[in-house]
Structure formats: structure tokens, C-alpha cells
XYZ file of C-alpha atoms in Angstrom:
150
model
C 98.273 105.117 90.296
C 97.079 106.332 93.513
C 95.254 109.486 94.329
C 97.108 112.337 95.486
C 95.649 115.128 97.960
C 97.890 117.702 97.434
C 95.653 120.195 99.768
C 95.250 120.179 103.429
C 92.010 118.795 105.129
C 89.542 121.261 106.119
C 86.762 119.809 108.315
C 84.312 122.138 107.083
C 85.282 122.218 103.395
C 85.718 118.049 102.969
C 82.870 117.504 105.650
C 80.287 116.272 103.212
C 83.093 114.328 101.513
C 83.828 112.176 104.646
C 82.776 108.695 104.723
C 82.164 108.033 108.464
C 81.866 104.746 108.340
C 85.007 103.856 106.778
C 87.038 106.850 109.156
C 85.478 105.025 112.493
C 86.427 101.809 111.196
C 89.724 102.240 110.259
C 90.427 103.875 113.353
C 89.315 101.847 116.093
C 91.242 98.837 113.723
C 94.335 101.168 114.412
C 93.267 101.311 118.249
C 93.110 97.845 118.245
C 95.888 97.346 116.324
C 97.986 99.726 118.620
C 95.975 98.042 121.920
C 97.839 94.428 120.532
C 101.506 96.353 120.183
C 100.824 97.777 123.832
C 100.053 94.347 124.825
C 102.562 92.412 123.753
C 105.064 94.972 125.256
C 103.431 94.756 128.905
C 103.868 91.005 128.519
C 107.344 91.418 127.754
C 108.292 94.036 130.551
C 107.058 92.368 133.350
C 105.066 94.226 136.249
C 103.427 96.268 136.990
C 101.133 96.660 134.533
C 98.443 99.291 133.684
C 95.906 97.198 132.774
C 96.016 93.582 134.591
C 96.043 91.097 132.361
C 97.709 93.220 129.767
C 95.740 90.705 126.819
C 92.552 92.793 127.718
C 94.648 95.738 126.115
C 93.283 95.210 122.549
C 89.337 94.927 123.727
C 90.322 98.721 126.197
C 92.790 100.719 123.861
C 89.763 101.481 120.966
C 87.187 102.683 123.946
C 90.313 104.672 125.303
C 90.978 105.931 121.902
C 87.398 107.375 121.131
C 87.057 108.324 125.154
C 90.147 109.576 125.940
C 92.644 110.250 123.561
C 91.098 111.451 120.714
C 89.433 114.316 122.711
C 92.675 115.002 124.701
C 94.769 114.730 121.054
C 92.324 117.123 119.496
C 92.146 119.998 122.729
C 95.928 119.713 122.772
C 96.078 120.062 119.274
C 93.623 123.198 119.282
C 95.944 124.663 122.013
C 99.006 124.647 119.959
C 98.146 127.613 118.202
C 98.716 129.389 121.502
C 101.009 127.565 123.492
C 103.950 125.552 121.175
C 104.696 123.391 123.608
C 101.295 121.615 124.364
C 101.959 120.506 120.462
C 104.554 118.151 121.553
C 101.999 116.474 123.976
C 99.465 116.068 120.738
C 102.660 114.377 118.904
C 102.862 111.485 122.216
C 99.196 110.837 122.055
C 98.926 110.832 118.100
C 102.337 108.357 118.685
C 100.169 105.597 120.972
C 97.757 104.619 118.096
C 100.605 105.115 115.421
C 102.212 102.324 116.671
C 99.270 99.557 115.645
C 99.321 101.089 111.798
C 102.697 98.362 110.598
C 99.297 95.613 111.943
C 96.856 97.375 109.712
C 99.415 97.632 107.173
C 100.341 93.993 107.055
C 96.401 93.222 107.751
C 95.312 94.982 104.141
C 98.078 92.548 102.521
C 96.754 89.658 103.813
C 93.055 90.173 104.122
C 92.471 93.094 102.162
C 88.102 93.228 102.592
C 89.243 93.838 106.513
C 90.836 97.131 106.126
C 88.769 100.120 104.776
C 91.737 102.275 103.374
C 92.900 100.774 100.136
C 96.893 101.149 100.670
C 97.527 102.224 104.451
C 100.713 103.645 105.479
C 103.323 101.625 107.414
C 103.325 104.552 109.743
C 100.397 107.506 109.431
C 101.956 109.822 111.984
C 98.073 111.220 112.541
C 95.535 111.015 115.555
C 92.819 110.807 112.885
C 92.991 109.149 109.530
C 90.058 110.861 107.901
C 88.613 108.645 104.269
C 86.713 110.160 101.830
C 84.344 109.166 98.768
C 85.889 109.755 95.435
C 84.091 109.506 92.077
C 85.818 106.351 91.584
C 84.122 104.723 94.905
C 87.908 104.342 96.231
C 88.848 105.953 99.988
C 91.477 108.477 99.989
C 93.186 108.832 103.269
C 93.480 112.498 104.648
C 95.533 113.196 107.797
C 94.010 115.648 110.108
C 96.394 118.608 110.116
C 95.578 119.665 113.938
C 95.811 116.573 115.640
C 99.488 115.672 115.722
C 100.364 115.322 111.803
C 103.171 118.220 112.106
């Protein structure tokens, strides 16, 4: 059976707990994952396109992702507690990686060594998928609370 976090993440509480490398890998594999999705839409809609070819989309969307919209995600996020509405604008920027996570999904069933979360979500609605070391050596996904998991 798989492990159950019934309590919410707390960045300074599970900090020690977190394995980095797994959390940056898993999440730039969603960025690329969402960067192929975003790709394969421009193709089909024709111009004009942000990005020119729109096949470079899976090499730009992970740098975007750690340059751009995980710092945006994460000040919007932090503003919600003061103004509701800036929430809504974490929710669209959590939404454009969410949409690579059916890719990692399918990619853990078929090559399971490339994926570092043992049994990924078909949709994590979450900016930041954050793993942590168990006793048992096994990742246990935690979805960051402030950044668009609401």
C-alpha cells in the first residue's frame, strides 16, 4: 500500500526531509513534459506562434519553469493571503506544467527508472511536487500548499 501524508507540507518542518534531487528532477520532467503538450498544440493551431519553431518548446518550457514561473507561481501564491484574487492567477500558472503530468504518468509505466516519484498522479494540480526520504528509501510526493494546490 502506498504512503499516505495526511498533514500539510511545511517548508520549514519537512525541509531536512526533502530530497532535492529527486524534487528538481521530477519537475523539470513535468516542464518538459508540459513544454511537449504546449508543442504539439502550437503545431496544431497554426500561427502565430510564441516560440518559432514551436518543437524548441520542450528544450524552453523547463528554463521558463525554474526562471519564470515558479517564482511568479510562488509570489502570487504568497499574495493570496491578502488579495483572493491574485490566487486564481497562481491556479493558471500551476495549470501550464499540470498539463505534461498524464506524460510523466504514462512515462513511470513504461520506463519506470526515468521517473523519480514511484506512482505519479495523472494530474498533480501543484506548481511544486515536493519528494521526500522515507525510512523505507521510497519518495513520497507532497504538494506545496501555497503554490496553486487549493
Amino acid at each position: 500500500m502506498d504512503p499516505i501524508i495526511a498533514r500539510d507540507f511545511s517548508f520549514s518542518r519537512d525541509f531536512r526531509s526533502i530530497d532535492w534531487g529527486a524534487t528538481l528532477k521530477h519537475n523539470l520532467l513535468r516542464a518538459v513534459c508540459a513544454g511537449m503538450v504546449w508543442a504539439g498544440i502550437g503545431l496544431f493551431t497554426g500561427p502565430p506562434h510564441f516560440v518559432d519553431p514551436p518543437l524548441l518548446l520542450p528544450l524552453i518550457f523547463p528554463l521558463g519553469f525554474l526562471c519564470v514561473l515558479l517564482p511568479l507561481g510562488l509570489i502570487c501564491a504568497f499574495l493570496a493571503k491578502f488579495i483572493p484574487f491574485i490566487g486564481l492567477l497562481s491556479v493558471v500558472i500551476a495549470i501550464l506544467v499540470v498539463v505534461g503530468d498524464p506524460i510523466v504518468c504514462i512515462l513511470s509505466l513504461i520506463v519506470p527508472g526515468l521517473v523519480p516519484m514511484h506512482k505519479p498522479g495523472f494530474f498533480m494540480f501543484s506548481l511544486i511536487i515536493w519528494l521526500l526520504k522515507t525510512e523505507e528509501g521510497m519518495d513520497v510526493p507532497i504538494a506545496d500548499q501555497r503554490a496553486g494546490n487549493r
